[in-house]
Amino acid sequence: MPDPSKPYLVEVDASDYATGGILSQRGEDEQWHPVAYISKAFTAPERNYNIYDRRLT
């Protein structure tokens, strides 16, 4: 279970066709553990966005 008092780490990346992200939290073992994942395929118009905008989509 996530602990709201501990810091979170958000990582995102995008390709030409999709974007994805991971929300992680540092555990008692000092390692980062995934809390949630998300991914989304781009629509045809979104594929034309520059890389910075694709990461925000």
mmCIF file of C-alpha atoms in Angstrom:
data_model
loop_
_atom_site.group_PDB
_atom_site.id
_atom_site.type_symbol
_atom_site.label_atom_id
_atom_site.label_comp_id
_atom_site.label_asym_id
_atom_site.label_seq_id
_atom_site.Cartn_x
_atom_site.Cartn_y
_atom_site.Cartn_z
ATOM 1 C CA MET A 1 0.000 0.000 0.000
ATOM 2 C CA PRO A 2 1.343 3.467 -0.821
ATOM 3 C CA ASP A 3 2.370 5.632 2.120
ATOM 4 C CA PRO A 4 1.295 9.263 1.532
ATOM 5 C CA SER A 5 4.022 10.491 3.896
ATOM 6 C CA LYS A 6 6.816 9.128 1.648
ATOM 7 C CA PRO A 7 8.001 10.729 -1.607
ATOM 8 C CA TYR A 8 6.832 9.512 -5.006
ATOM 9 C CA LEU A 9 8.722 9.223 -8.286
ATOM 10 C CA VAL A 10 6.957 9.808 -11.626
ATOM 11 C CA GLU A 11 8.581 8.519 -14.819
ATOM 12 C CA VAL A 12 7.102 9.055 -18.280
ATOM 13 C CA ASP A 13 8.192 8.314 -21.808
ATOM 14 C CA ALA A 14 6.697 8.524 -25.265
ATOM 15 C CA SER A 15 7.321 6.897 -28.613
ATOM 16 C CA ASP A 16 5.900 7.686 -32.030
ATOM 17 C CA TYR A 17 2.805 5.610 -31.235
ATOM 18 C CA ALA A 18 2.114 5.691 -27.482
ATOM 19 C CA THR A 19 2.985 7.152 -24.099
ATOM 20 C CA GLY A 20 3.308 5.560 -20.695
ATOM 21 C CA GLY A 21 4.128 6.331 -17.119
ATOM 22 C CA ILE A 22 4.976 4.737 -13.802
ATOM 23 C CA LEU A 23 4.293 6.080 -10.320
ATOM 24 C CA SER A 24 6.752 4.583 -7.815
ATOM 25 C CA GLN A 25 7.509 4.943 -4.133
ATOM 26 C CA ARG A 26 10.637 4.093 -2.160
ATOM 27 C CA GLY A 27 10.075 1.111 0.120
ATOM 28 C CA GLU A 28 11.529 0.072 3.449
ATOM 29 C CA ASP A 29 14.294 -1.675 1.472
ATOM 30 C CA GLU A 30 15.289 1.704 -0.087
ATOM 31 C CA GLN A 31 14.292 0.454 -3.564
ATOM 32 C CA TRP A 32 11.663 2.077 -5.790
ATOM 33 C CA HIS A 33 8.471 0.021 -6.113
ATOM 34 C CA PRO A 34 5.724 0.639 -8.697
ATOM 35 C CA VAL A 35 2.436 1.929 -7.322
ATOM 36 C CA ALA A 36 0.585 2.534 -10.609
ATOM 37 C CA TYR A 37 1.063 2.258 -14.361
ATOM 38 C CA ILE A 38 -0.614 4.093 -17.225
ATOM 39 C CA SER A 39 -0.337 3.885 -20.998
ATOM 40 C CA LYS A 40 -2.147 5.389 -23.956
ATOM 41 C CA ALA A 41 -1.935 4.867 -27.704
ATOM 42 C CA PHE A 42 -1.856 8.087 -29.715
ATOM 43 C CA THR A 43 -4.541 9.041 -32.197
ATOM 44 C CA ALA A 44 -3.413 9.849 -35.735
ATOM 45 C CA PRO A 45 -3.301 13.634 -35.045
ATOM 46 C CA GLU A 46 -1.447 13.126 -31.731
ATOM 47 C CA ARG A 47 1.304 11.243 -33.588
ATOM 48 C CA ASN A 48 2.213 14.569 -35.218
ATOM 49 C CA TYR A 49 2.903 16.282 -31.866
ATOM 50 C CA ASN A 50 6.523 17.016 -30.978
ATOM 51 C CA ILE A 51 8.120 14.758 -28.364
ATOM 52 C CA TYR A 52 7.579 17.224 -25.500
ATOM 53 C CA ASP A 53 3.847 17.438 -26.183
ATOM 54 C CA ARG A 54 3.546 13.659 -26.670
ATOM 55 C CA ARG A 55 4.943 13.140 -23.165
ATOM 56 C CA LEU A 56 2.235 15.441 -21.774
ATOM 57 C CA THR A 57 -0.627 13.811 -23.681
#
